[in-house]
Amino acid sequence: MSATRLLVLGVVRGYGRAHGYLIGNDLLAWGADQWANVKWGSIYHALKQLTKSGSLIEDFLATRTEYELTERGELEFQKLLRNAIRRPEHRPDMLGAGLALLPALTRQDAITLLRERLAALEAQRDDAQVQLRKSQGPEHVWELYTLWGHSAESSIEWTQGLLSRLEEGKYAMAGEPDSPGKPGSWHDLKEP
């Protein structure tokens, strides 16, 4: 799964129709080059691939090429976003992409997916503890299981905090007033 793919689909979706420079400018302004390794070349490569592979976006030539999600693109976006939120991974880029696009989910969907994430993280923590007790390898390898356990525990704490904030009504989510989660709504967010 590619964070760049999710982010490009999300930005195109957010604007309804967007050109490559706008997509890249937004992603780089969010710092996605740091937390998701997004570069200009990867953005344009993703646009090219999304246009030809499965028609997830369509391109339109006006004064410059603009892109728009297809119905299949919306389905792919939703699948990638949901997986990014629900599935813990060792690399943080997919979660970062999912968080950047979180308002595209309803509040209840986000809460449900985060609870799935929490259960998976708890299982990872528990597994790390089991592996630490069972390990018969060199002692220094135990540090790996200790790291996994600490990482899972830290992620559990953060996930519980985000769940609490969402349950308390923090952040405008899809279907709520002032939410940037509706396709094509990002134009309203830009300063005049």
mmCIF file of C-alpha atoms in Angstrom:
data_model
loop_
_atom_site.group_PDB
_atom_site.id
_atom_site.type_symbol
_atom_site.label_atom_id
_atom_site.label_comp_id
_atom_site.label_asym_id
_atom_site.label_seq_id
_atom_site.Cartn_x
_atom_site.Cartn_y
_atom_site.Cartn_z
ATOM 1 C CA MET A 1 0.000 0.000 0.000
ATOM 2 C CA SER A 2 1.344 3.422 -0.873
ATOM 3 C CA ALA A 3 0.940 6.539 1.242
ATOM 4 C CA THR A 4 1.558 8.647 -1.874
ATOM 5 C CA ARG A 5 -1.303 6.880 -3.654
ATOM 6 C CA LEU A 6 -3.677 7.547 -0.746
ATOM 7 C CA LEU A 7 -2.580 11.166 -0.397
ATOM 8 C CA VAL A 8 -2.900 11.949 -4.109
ATOM 9 C CA LEU A 9 -6.360 10.353 -4.244
ATOM 10 C CA GLY A 10 -7.332 12.285 -1.115
ATOM 11 C CA VAL A 11 -6.203 15.672 -2.389
ATOM 12 C CA VAL A 12 -7.876 15.173 -5.779
ATOM 13 C CA ARG A 13 -11.018 14.085 -3.932
ATOM 14 C CA GLY A 14 -10.822 17.048 -1.581
ATOM 15 C CA TYR A 15 -10.766 19.570 -4.397
ATOM 16 C CA GLY A 16 -13.053 17.655 -6.726
ATOM 17 C CA ARG A 17 -10.664 18.464 -9.568
ATOM 18 C CA ALA A 18 -7.027 19.442 -9.116
ATOM 19 C CA HIS A 19 -3.860 19.879 -11.155
ATOM 20 C CA GLY A 20 -0.527 18.326 -10.245
ATOM 21 C CA TYR A 21 1.037 21.519 -8.919
ATOM 22 C CA LEU A 22 -1.858 22.116 -6.508
ATOM 23 C CA ILE A 23 -1.663 18.514 -5.281
ATOM 24 C CA GLY A 24 2.087 18.687 -4.769
ATOM 25 C CA ASN A 25 1.972 22.119 -3.199
ATOM 26 C CA ASP A 26 -0.572 20.974 -0.618
ATOM 27 C CA LEU A 27 1.263 17.758 0.218
ATOM 28 C CA LEU A 28 4.616 19.482 0.596
ATOM 29 C CA ALA A 29 3.006 22.243 2.686
ATOM 30 C CA TRP A 30 1.753 19.494 5.032
ATOM 31 C CA GLY A 31 5.316 18.208 5.353
ATOM 32 C CA ALA A 32 4.450 14.915 3.596
ATOM 33 C CA ASP A 33 7.953 14.909 2.135
ATOM 34 C CA GLN A 34 9.164 14.269 5.701
ATOM 35 C CA TRP A 35 6.615 11.823 7.122
ATOM 36 C CA ALA A 36 5.558 9.990 3.929
ATOM 37 C CA ASN A 37 8.588 10.465 1.672
ATOM 38 C CA VAL A 38 6.418 12.264 -0.919
ATOM 39 C CA LYS A 39 8.412 14.052 -3.609
ATOM 40 C CA TRP A 40 7.375 15.886 -6.770
ATOM 41 C CA GLY A 41 8.400 12.936 -8.906
ATOM 42 C CA SER A 42 6.400 10.477 -6.816
ATOM 43 C CA ILE A 43 3.324 12.711 -7.050
ATOM 44 C CA TYR A 44 3.432 12.873 -10.840
ATOM 45 C CA HIS A 45 4.239 9.167 -11.048
ATOM 46 C CA ALA A 46 1.201 8.420 -8.870
ATOM 47 C CA LEU A 47 -1.003 10.634 -11.055
ATOM 48 C CA LYS A 48 0.174 8.792 -14.155
ATOM 49 C CA GLN A 49 -0.387 5.376 -12.585
ATOM 50 C CA LEU A 50 -3.787 6.275 -11.143
ATOM 51 C CA THR A 51 -4.903 7.557 -14.531
ATOM 52 C CA LYS A 52 -3.930 4.438 -16.417
ATOM 53 C CA SER A 53 -4.211 1.643 -13.862
ATOM 54 C CA GLY A 54 -7.860 0.924 -13.380
ATOM 55 C CA SER A 55 -9.090 4.418 -14.190
ATOM 56 C CA LEU A 56 -9.035 5.610 -10.589
ATOM 57 C CA ILE A 57 -8.737 9.219 -11.738
ATOM 58 C CA GLU A 58 -9.492 10.917 -15.039
ATOM 59 C CA ASP A 59 -7.370 13.623 -16.558
ATOM 60 C CA PHE A 60 -8.782 16.674 -18.307
ATOM 61 C CA LEU A 61 -6.762 19.067 -20.387
ATOM 62 C CA ALA A 62 -7.739 22.680 -19.823
ATOM 63 C CA THR A 63 -4.928 25.225 -19.622
ATOM 64 C CA ARG A 64 -3.104 22.468 -17.728
ATOM 65 C CA THR A 65 -3.952 18.875 -16.953
ATOM 66 C CA GLU A 66 -6.410 18.464 -14.100
ATOM 67 C CA TYR A 67 -7.451 15.250 -12.401
ATOM 68 C CA GLU A 68 -10.738 14.028 -10.985
ATOM 69 C CA LEU A 69 -11.626 10.851 -9.081
ATOM 70 C CA THR A 70 -13.714 8.246 -10.813
ATOM 71 C CA GLU A 71 -16.225 6.089 -8.968
ATOM 72 C CA ARG A 72 -13.554 3.379 -8.738
ATOM 73 C CA GLY A 73 -11.119 5.991 -7.448
ATOM 74 C CA GLU A 74 -13.499 6.908 -4.626
ATOM 75 C CA LEU A 75 -13.800 3.236 -3.662
ATOM 76 C CA GLU A 76 -10.001 2.826 -3.725
ATOM 77 C CA PHE A 77 -9.571 6.003 -1.665
ATOM 78 C CA GLN A 78 -12.028 4.778 0.973
ATOM 79 C CA LYS A 79 -10.358 1.343 1.119
ATOM 80 C CA LEU A 80 -6.863 2.820 1.492
ATOM 81 C CA LEU A 81 -8.004 5.378 4.074
ATOM 82 C CA ARG A 82 -9.792 2.795 6.194
ATOM 83 C CA ASN A 83 -6.823 0.417 6.093
ATOM 84 C CA ALA A 84 -4.419 3.224 6.990
ATOM 85 C CA ILE A 85 -6.438 3.981 10.128
ATOM 86 C CA ARG A 86 -7.247 0.397 11.186
ATOM 87 C CA ARG A 87 -3.955 -1.404 10.490
ATOM 88 C CA PRO A 88 -0.850 -0.667 12.536
ATOM 89 C CA GLU A 89 2.330 -0.791 10.468
ATOM 90 C CA HIS A 90 5.949 -0.362 11.464
ATOM 91 C CA ARG A 91 6.389 2.549 9.054
ATOM 92 C CA PRO A 92 4.375 5.646 9.978
ATOM 93 C CA ASP A 93 3.687 6.915 6.432
ATOM 94 C CA MET A 94 0.297 5.217 5.911
ATOM 95 C CA LEU A 95 -1.002 6.322 9.305
ATOM 96 C CA GLY A 96 0.248 9.847 8.574
ATOM 97 C CA ALA A 97 -1.619 9.835 5.258
ATOM 98 C CA GLY A 98 -4.719 8.475 6.966
ATOM 99 C CA LEU A 99 -4.610 11.154 9.656
ATOM 100 C CA ALA A 100 -4.141 13.895 7.063
ATOM 101 C CA LEU A 101 -7.353 12.710 5.392
ATOM 102 C CA LEU A 102 -9.251 11.611 8.533
ATOM 103 C CA PRO A 103 -12.169 14.073 8.090
ATOM 104 C CA ALA A 104 -13.229 12.131 4.968
ATOM 105 C CA LEU A 105 -14.611 9.519 7.404
ATOM 106 C CA THR A 106 -17.722 9.915 9.500
ATOM 107 C CA ARG A 107 -17.048 10.244 13.195
ATOM 108 C CA GLN A 108 -18.502 6.795 13.894
ATOM 109 C CA ASP A 109 -16.453 5.167 11.111
ATOM 110 C CA ALA A 110 -13.263 6.752 12.434
ATOM 111 C CA ILE A 111 -14.029 5.609 15.972
ATOM 112 C CA THR A 112 -14.792 2.059 14.818
ATOM 113 C CA LEU A 113 -11.579 1.876 12.762
ATOM 114 C CA LEU A 114 -9.497 3.263 15.634
ATOM 115 C CA ARG A 115 -10.964 0.656 17.969
ATOM 116 C CA GLU A 116 -9.864 -2.028 15.468
ATOM 117 C CA ARG A 117 -6.408 -0.422 15.474
ATOM 118 C CA LEU A 118 -6.364 -0.441 19.265
ATOM 119 C CA ALA A 119 -7.212 -4.148 19.396
ATOM 120 C CA ALA A 120 -4.452 -4.932 16.864
ATOM 121 C CA LEU A 121 -1.937 -2.872 18.858
ATOM 122 C CA GLU A 122 -2.889 -4.638 22.080
ATOM 123 C CA ALA A 123 -2.352 -7.976 20.335
ATOM 124 C CA GLN A 124 1.072 -6.771 19.104
ATOM 125 C CA ARG A 125 2.047 -5.697 22.624
ATOM 126 C CA ASP A 126 0.919 -9.007 24.076
ATOM 127 C CA ASP A 127 2.741 -10.954 21.357
ATOM 128 C CA ALA A 128 5.954 -9.020 22.046
ATOM 129 C CA GLN A 129 5.680 -9.982 25.737
ATOM 130 C CA VAL A 130 5.135 -13.640 24.818
ATOM 131 C CA GLN A 131 8.107 -13.586 22.426
ATOM 132 C CA LEU A 132 10.270 -11.990 25.108
ATOM 133 C CA ARG A 133 9.423 -14.793 27.568
ATOM 134 C CA LYS A 134 9.851 -17.580 24.965
ATOM 135 C CA SER A 135 12.986 -16.309 23.258
ATOM 136 C CA GLN A 136 15.947 -18.615 23.505
ATOM 137 C CA GLY A 137 18.211 -16.597 21.258
ATOM 138 C CA PRO A 138 21.037 -14.315 22.336
ATOM 139 C CA GLU A 139 20.058 -11.886 25.087
ATOM 140 C CA HIS A 140 20.614 -8.825 22.907
ATOM 141 C CA VAL A 141 17.803 -10.030 20.595
ATOM 142 C CA TRP A 142 15.437 -9.512 23.518
ATOM 143 C CA GLU A 143 15.868 -5.805 22.919
ATOM 144 C CA LEU A 144 13.899 -6.219 19.692
ATOM 145 C CA TYR A 145 10.886 -7.630 21.561
ATOM 146 C CA THR A 146 11.240 -4.937 24.191
ATOM 147 C CA LEU A 147 11.215 -2.297 21.455
ATOM 148 C CA TRP A 148 8.113 -3.835 19.851
ATOM 149 C CA GLY A 149 6.349 -3.882 23.198
ATOM 150 C CA HIS A 150 7.224 -0.261 23.983
ATOM 151 C CA SER A 151 6.242 0.867 20.478
ATOM 152 C CA ALA A 152 2.902 -0.906 20.739
ATOM 153 C CA GLU A 153 2.285 0.519 24.221
ATOM 154 C CA SER A 154 3.060 4.044 23.052
ATOM 155 C CA SER A 155 0.773 3.617 20.030
ATOM 156 C CA ILE A 156 -1.985 2.268 22.296
ATOM 157 C CA GLU A 157 -1.761 5.365 24.477
ATOM 158 C CA TRP A 158 -1.874 7.712 21.472
ATOM 159 C CA THR A 159 -4.782 5.814 19.863
ATOM 160 C CA GLN A 160 -6.774 5.948 23.100
ATOM 161 C CA GLY A 161 -6.203 9.714 23.204
ATOM 162 C CA LEU A 162 -7.399 10.218 19.624
ATOM 163 C CA LEU A 163 -10.435 8.025 20.300
ATOM 164 C CA SER A 164 -11.293 10.178 23.333
ATOM 165 C CA ARG A 165 -10.928 13.377 21.341
ATOM 166 C CA LEU A 166 -13.169 12.084 18.556
ATOM 167 C CA GLU A 167 -15.755 10.790 21.037
ATOM 168 C CA GLU A 168 -15.777 14.250 22.663
ATOM 169 C CA GLY A 169 -16.585 15.822 19.281
ATOM 170 C CA LYS A 170 -13.150 17.145 18.341
ATOM 171 C CA TYR A 171 -12.559 17.782 14.619
ATOM 172 C CA ALA A 172 -15.263 18.272 12.008
ATOM 173 C CA MET A 173 -15.815 14.901 10.348
ATOM 174 C CA ALA A 174 -17.650 13.870 7.162
ATOM 175 C CA GLY A 175 -21.314 14.841 7.255
ATOM 176 C CA GLU A 176 -20.794 17.464 9.961
ATOM 177 C CA PRO A 177 -20.871 21.251 9.537
ATOM 178 C CA ASP A 178 -17.573 22.793 8.372
ATOM 179 C CA SER A 179 -16.073 19.382 7.596
ATOM 180 C CA PRO A 180 -13.420 19.233 4.888
ATOM 181 C CA GLY A 181 -14.448 15.596 4.366
ATOM 182 C CA LYS A 182 -16.914 16.109 1.529
ATOM 183 C CA PRO A 183 -15.546 15.630 -2.012
ATOM 184 C CA GLY A 184 -14.860 19.003 -3.613
ATOM 185 C CA SER A 185 -15.042 20.920 -0.317
ATOM 186 C CA TRP A 186 -11.415 21.994 -0.072
ATOM 187 C CA HIS A 187 -11.866 25.053 -2.261
ATOM 188 C CA ASP A 188 -13.810 26.543 0.660
ATOM 189 C CA LEU A 189 -10.797 26.019 2.935
ATOM 190 C CA LYS A 190 -8.372 28.049 0.812
ATOM 191 C CA GLU A 191 -7.811 31.663 1.686
ATOM 192 C CA PRO A 192 -9.210 34.120 -0.907
#
